[in-house]
GROMACS .gro file of C-alpha atoms in nm:
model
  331
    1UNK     CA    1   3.967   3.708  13.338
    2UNK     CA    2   4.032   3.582  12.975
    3UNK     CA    3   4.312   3.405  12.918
    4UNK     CA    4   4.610   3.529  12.694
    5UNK     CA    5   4.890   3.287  12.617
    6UNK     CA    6   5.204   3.424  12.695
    7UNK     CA    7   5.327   3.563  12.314
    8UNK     CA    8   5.712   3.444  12.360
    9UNK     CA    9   5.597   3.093  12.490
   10UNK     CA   10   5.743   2.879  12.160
   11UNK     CA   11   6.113   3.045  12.220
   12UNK     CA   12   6.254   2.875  12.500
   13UNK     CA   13   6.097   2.511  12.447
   14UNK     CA   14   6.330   2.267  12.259
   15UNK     CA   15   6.107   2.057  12.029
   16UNK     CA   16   6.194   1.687  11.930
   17UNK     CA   17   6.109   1.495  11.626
   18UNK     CA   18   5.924   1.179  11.758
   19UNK     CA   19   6.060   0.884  11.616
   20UNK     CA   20   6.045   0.887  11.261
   21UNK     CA   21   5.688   1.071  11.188
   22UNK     CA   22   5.648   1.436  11.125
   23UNK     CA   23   5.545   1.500  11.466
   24UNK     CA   24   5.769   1.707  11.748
   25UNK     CA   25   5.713   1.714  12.115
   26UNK     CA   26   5.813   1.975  12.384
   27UNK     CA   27   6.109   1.794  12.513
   28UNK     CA   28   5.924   1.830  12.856
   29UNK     CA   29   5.577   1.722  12.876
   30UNK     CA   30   5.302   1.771  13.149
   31UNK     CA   31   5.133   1.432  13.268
   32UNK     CA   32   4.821   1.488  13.449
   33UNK     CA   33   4.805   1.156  13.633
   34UNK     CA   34   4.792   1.322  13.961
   35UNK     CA   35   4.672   1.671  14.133
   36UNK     CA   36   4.425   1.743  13.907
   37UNK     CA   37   4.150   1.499  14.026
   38UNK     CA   38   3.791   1.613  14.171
   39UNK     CA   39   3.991   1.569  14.476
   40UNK     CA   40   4.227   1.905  14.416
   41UNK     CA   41   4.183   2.255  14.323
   42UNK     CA   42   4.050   2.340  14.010
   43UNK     CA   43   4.248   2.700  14.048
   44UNK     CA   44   4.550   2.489  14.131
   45UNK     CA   45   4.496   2.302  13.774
   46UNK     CA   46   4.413   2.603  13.613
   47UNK     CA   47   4.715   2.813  13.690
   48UNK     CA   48   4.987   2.469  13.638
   49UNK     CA   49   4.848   2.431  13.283
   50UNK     CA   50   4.831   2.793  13.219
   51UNK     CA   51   5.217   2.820  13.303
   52UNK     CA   52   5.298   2.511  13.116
   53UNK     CA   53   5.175   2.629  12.793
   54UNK     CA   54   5.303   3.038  12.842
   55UNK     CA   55   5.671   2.834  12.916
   56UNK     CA   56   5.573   2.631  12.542
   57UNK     CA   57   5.453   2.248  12.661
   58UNK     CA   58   5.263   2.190  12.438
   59UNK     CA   59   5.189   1.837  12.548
   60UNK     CA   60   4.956   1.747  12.796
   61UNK     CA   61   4.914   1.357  12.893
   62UNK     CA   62   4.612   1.195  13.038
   63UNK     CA   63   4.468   0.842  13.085
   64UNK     CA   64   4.133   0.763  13.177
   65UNK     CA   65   4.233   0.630  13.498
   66UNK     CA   66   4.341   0.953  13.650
   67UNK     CA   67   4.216   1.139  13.938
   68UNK     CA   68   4.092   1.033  14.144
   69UNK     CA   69   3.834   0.940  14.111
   70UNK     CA   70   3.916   0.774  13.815
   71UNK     CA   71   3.789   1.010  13.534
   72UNK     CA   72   3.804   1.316  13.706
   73UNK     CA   73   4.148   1.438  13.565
   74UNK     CA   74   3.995   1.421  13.240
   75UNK     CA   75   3.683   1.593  13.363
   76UNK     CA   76   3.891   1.890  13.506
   77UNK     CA   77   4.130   1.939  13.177
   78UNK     CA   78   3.790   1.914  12.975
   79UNK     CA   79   3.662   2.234  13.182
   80UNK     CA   80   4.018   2.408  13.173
   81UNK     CA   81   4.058   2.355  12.806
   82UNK     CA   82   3.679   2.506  12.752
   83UNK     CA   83   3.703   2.774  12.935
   84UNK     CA   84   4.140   2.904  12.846
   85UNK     CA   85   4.255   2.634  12.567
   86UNK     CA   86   3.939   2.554  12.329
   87UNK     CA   87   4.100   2.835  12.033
   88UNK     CA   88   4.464   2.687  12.044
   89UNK     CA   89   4.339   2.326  12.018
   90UNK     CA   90   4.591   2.324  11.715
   91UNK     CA   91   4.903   2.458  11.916
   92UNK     CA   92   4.829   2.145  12.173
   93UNK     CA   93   4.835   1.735  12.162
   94UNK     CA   94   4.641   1.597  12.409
   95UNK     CA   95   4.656   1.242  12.475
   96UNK     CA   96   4.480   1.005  12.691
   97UNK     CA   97   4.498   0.641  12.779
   98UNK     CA   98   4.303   0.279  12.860
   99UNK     CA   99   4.423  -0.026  12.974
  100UNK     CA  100   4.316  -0.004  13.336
  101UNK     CA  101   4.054  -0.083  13.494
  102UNK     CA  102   3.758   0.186  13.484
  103UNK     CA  103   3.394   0.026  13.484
  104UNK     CA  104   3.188  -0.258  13.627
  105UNK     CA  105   3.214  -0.601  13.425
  106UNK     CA  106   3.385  -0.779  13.201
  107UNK     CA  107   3.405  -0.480  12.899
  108UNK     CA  108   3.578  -0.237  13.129
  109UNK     CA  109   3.956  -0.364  13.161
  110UNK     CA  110   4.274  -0.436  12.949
  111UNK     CA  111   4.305  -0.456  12.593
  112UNK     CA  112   3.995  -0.577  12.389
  113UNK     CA  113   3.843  -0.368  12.128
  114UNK     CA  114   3.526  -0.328  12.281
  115UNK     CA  115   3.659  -0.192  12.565
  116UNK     CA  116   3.925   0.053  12.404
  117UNK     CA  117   3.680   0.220  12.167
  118UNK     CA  118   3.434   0.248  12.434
  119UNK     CA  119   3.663   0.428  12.660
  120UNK     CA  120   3.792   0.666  12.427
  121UNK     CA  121   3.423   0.705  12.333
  122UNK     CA  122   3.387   0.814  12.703
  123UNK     CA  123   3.738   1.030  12.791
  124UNK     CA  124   3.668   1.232  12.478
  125UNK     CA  125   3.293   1.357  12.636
  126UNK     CA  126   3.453   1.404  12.958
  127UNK     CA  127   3.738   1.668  12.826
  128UNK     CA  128   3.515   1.761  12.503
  129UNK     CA  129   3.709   1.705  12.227
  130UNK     CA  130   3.631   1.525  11.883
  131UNK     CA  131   3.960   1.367  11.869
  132UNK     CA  132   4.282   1.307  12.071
  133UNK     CA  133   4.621   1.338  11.932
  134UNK     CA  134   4.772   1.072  12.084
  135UNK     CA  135   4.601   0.725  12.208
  136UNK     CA  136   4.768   0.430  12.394
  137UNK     CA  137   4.745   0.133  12.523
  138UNK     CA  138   4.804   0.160  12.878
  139UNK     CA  139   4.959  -0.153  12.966
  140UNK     CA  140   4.985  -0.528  12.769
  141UNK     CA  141   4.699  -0.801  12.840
  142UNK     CA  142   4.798  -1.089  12.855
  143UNK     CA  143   4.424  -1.259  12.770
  144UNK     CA  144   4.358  -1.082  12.442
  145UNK     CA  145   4.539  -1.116  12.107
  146UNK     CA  146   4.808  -0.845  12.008
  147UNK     CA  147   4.643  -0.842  11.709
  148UNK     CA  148   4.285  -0.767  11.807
  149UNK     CA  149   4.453  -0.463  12.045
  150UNK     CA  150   4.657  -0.316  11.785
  151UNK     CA  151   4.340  -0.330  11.529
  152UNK     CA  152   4.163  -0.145  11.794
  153UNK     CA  153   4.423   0.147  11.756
  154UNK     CA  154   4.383   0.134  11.392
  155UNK     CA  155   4.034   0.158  11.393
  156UNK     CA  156   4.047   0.438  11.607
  157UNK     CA  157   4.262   0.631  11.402
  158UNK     CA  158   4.061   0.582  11.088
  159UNK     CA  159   3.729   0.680  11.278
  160UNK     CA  160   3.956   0.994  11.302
  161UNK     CA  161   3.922   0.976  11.700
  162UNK     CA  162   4.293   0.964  11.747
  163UNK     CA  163   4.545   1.124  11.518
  164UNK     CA  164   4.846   0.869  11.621
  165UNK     CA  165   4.879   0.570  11.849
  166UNK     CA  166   5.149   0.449  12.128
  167UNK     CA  167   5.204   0.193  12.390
  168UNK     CA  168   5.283   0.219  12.747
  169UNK     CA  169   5.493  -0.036  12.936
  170UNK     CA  170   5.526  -0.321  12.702
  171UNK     CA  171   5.849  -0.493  12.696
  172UNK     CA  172   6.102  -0.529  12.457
  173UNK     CA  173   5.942  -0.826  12.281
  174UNK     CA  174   5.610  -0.743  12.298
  175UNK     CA  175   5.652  -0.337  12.169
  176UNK     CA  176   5.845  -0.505  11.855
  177UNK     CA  177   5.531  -0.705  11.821
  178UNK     CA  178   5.308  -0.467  11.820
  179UNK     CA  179   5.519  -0.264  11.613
  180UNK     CA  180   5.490  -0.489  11.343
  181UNK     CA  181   5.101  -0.526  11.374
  182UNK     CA  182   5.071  -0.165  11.331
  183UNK     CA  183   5.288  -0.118  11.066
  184UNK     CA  184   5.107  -0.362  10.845
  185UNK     CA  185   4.770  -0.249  10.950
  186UNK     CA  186   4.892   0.065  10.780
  187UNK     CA  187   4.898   0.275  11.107
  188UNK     CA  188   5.245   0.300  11.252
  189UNK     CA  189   5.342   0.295  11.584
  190UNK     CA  190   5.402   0.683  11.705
  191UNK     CA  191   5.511   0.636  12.053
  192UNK     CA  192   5.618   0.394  12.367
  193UNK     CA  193   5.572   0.548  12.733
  194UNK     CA  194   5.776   0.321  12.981
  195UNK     CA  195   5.834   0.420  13.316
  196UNK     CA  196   6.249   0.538  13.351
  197UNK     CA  197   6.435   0.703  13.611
  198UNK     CA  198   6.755   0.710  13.753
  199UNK     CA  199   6.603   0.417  14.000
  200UNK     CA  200   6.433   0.228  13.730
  201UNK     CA  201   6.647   0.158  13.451
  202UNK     CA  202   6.431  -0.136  13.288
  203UNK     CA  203   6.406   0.016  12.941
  204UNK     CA  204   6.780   0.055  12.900
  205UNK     CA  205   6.744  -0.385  12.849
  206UNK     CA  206   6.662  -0.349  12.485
  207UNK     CA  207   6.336  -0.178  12.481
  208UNK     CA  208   6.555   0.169  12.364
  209UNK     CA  209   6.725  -0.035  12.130
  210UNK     CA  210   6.451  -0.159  11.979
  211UNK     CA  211   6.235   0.213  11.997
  212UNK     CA  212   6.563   0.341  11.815
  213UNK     CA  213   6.635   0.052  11.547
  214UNK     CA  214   6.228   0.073  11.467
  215UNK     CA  215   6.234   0.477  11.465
  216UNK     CA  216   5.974   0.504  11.720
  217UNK     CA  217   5.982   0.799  11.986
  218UNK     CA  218   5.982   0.737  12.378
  219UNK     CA  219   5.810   0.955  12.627
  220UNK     CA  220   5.927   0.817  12.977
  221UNK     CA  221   5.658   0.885  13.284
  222UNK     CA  222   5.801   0.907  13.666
  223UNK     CA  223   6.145   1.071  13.559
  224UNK     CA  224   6.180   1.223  13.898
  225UNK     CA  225   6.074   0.880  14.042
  226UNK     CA  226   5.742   1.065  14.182
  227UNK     CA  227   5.988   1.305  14.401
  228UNK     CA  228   6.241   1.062  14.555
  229UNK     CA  229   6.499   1.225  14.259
  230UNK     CA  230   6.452   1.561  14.384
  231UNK     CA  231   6.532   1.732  14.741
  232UNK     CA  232   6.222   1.697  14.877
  233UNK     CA  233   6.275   1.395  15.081
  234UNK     CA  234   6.653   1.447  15.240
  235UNK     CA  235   6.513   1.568  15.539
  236UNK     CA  236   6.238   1.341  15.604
  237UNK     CA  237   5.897   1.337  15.480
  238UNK     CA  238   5.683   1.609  15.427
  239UNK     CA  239   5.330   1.648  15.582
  240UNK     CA  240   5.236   1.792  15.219
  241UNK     CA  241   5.421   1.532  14.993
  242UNK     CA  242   5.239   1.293  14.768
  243UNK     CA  243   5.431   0.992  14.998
  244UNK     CA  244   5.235   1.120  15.307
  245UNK     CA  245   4.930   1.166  15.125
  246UNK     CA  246   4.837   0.828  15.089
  247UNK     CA  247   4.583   0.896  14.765
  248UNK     CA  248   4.692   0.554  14.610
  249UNK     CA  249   4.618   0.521  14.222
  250UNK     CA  250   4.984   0.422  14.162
  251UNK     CA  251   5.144   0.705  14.406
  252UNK     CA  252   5.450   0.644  14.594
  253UNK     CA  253   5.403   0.525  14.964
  254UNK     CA  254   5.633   0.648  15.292
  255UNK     CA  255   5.782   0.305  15.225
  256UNK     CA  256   5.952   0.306  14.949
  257UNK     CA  257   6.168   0.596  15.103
  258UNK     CA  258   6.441   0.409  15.251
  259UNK     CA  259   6.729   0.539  15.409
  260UNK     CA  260   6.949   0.343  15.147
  261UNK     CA  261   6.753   0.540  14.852
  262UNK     CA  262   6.799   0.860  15.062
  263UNK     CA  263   7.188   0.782  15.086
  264UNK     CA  264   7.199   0.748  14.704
  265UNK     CA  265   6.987   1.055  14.664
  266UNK     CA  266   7.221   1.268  14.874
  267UNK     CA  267   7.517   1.202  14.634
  268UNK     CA  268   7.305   1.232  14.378
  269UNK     CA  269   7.223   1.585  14.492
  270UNK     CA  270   7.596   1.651  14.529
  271UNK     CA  271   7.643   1.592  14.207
  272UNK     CA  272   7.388   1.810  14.096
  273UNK     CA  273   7.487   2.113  14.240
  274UNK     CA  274   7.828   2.062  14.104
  275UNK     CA  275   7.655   2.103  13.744
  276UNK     CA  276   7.497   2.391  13.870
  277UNK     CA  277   7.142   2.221  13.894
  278UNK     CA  278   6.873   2.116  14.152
  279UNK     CA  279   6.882   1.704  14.191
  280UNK     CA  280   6.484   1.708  13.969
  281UNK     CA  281   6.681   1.918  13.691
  282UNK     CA  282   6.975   1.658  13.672
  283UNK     CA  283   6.749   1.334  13.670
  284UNK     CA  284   6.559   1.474  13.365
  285UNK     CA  285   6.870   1.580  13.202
  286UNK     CA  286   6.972   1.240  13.229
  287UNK     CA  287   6.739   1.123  13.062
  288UNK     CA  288   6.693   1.403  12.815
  289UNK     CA  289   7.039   1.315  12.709
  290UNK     CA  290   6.978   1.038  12.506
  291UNK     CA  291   6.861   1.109  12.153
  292UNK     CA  292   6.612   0.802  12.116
  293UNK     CA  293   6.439   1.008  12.427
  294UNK     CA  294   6.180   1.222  12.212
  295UNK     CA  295   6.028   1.380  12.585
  296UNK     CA  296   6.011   1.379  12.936
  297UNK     CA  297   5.655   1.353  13.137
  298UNK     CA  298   5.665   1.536  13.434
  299UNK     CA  299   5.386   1.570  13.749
  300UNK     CA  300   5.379   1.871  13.945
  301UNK     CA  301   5.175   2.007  14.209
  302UNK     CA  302   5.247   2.353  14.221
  303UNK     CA  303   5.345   2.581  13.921
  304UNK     CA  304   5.686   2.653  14.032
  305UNK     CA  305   5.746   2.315  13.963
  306UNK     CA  306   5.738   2.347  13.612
  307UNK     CA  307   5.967   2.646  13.589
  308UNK     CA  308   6.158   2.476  13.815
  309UNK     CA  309   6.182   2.120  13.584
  310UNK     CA  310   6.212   2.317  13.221
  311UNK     CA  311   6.528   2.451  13.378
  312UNK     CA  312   6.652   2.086  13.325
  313UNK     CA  313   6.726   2.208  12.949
  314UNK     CA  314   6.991   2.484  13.048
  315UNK     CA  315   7.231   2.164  13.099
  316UNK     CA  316   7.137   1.834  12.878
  317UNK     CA  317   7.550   1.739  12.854
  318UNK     CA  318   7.735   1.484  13.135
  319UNK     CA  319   8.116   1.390  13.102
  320UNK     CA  320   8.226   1.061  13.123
  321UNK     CA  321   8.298   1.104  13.466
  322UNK     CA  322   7.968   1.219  13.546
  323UNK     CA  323   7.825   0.926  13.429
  324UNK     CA  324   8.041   0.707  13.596
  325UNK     CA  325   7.998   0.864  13.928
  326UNK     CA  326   7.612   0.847  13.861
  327UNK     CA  327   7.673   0.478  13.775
  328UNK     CA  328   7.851   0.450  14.074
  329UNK     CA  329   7.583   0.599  14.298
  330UNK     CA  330   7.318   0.385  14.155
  331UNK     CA  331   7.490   0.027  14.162
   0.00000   0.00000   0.00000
């Protein structure tokens, strides 16, 4: 059956200005880093972005990295967006990543140019586009030059393979850097995408400070701390969880569910309800509170879930107390 967007799908979304540029962003975001590899159900995929975009994300986040296999979660949005997406193409921005390794030898890891326009090359055939909105680096390298990095973002946005350019999980120091580079290569910086949760609270060290002094927009992945900040895991673990499923790629593990974490999560989840939320809703209001926060990326594995985390936005305000009991909790 053909799809048909849902017509109301643009007036429930709250839509943030990223940094200084021109561009917004659903305030929530869909990350496809996992469940939507050659490993899981197309119809699955299908029906999770569907929702997503009827409920207005607009955003959808890839690397080329994901599956797994590696490359497959590109592979499966490229047939998705063919088949339900290809005539909105300019109601969506798609991103994708590299930074990882992907391929055999010395041309297929971290930060060089060769390797960067080579992968993009390669994640735009796999999900059929002619350009991305949004390209990052997926991590710093420590072996090649800032500069010859960030001039491989600038070239790829005046190929016209990339509209804008971002980071993802540079520190404070080296994201001013790069900042820099980019600005006087004439192609600004558009966007930083650290990994921040209630449990991991590196940013909040400077890298904000600088993201809001420079006017550039932060999309935090793992808000929900891959499901330890929601209620999944009070009672144990789950046979269908992503700890239990052992798929690896960067996915949590049964041990990093520890019965302290599970103590803090339970007053967390208190708290919650108080505010007349679910614990998931909560964590990304928390973040989503903060105005230097321009979205949120969440991973979900069923649609529900996404209904479930857009009702985060009912409820973006904490009182002072709130925050000090949430301070309190984590400490």
């Amino acid at each position: 059956m053909t799809y048909v967007p849902n017509p109301e799908r643009y007036q429930n979304m709250e839509y943030r200005r990223c940094g200084h540029s021109g561009l917004k962003l659903p305030a929530v975001s869909l990350g496809l880093w996992h469940n939507f590899g050659a490993i899981d159900s197309l119809d699955n995929a299908r029906n999770i972005l569907r929702l997503a975009f009827d409920s207005g994300i607009t955003h959808f986040d890839l690397a080329n990295n994901y599956g797994p296999p590696a490359g497959s979660a590109e592979e499966t949005f490229g047939q998705i967006f063919k088949d339900d997406f290809k005539k909105y193409r300019d109601e969506l921005i798609i991103s994708t990543k590299a930074g990882w390794p992907m391929w055999e030898g010395p041309y297929g890891d971290l930060g060089s140019k060769k390797y960067l326009v080579a992968s993009l090359d390669q994640s735009l055939s796999r999900m059929g586009l002619d350009y991305v909105d949004i390209f990052y680096h997926h991590r710093p390298d420590p072996e090649t030059p800032l500069e010859e990095t960030m001039s491989a973002l600038d070239l790829i946005v005046r190929q016209g393979k990339a509209l804008y350019v971002g980071i993802s999980s540079y520190s404070a120091t080296e994201t001013e850097k790069a900042i820099e580079i980019l600005k006087d290569l004439g192609t600004p910086c558009l966007i930083h995408q650290p990994k921040y949760s209630m449990f991991d609270r590196w940013v909040e060290g400077g890298l904000l400070d600088v993201l809001g002094d420079k006017g550039v927009g932060c999309i935090p992945f793992s808000p929900l701390a891959q499901g330890l900040l929601t209620n999944k895991y009070l009672k144990g673990i789950p046979k269908d969880s992503r700890a239990a499923d052992h798929r690896g790629n960067g996915a949590m593990e049964e041990d990093q569910i520890t019965p302290d974490k599970i103590a803090r999560v339970s007053k967390l989840n208190e708290l919650a309800l108080q505010r007349g939320q679910n614990l998931a809703q909560m964590a990304l209001s928390w973040i989503l509170r903060d105005s230097r926060i321009t979205s949120v990326l969440i991973g979900v594995s069923k649609p529900s879930q996404v209904t479930d985390s857009i009702g985060c936005l009912q409820n973006l305000s904490f009182t002072e107390a709130e925050l000090k009991l949430i301070n309190t909790i984590l400490s």
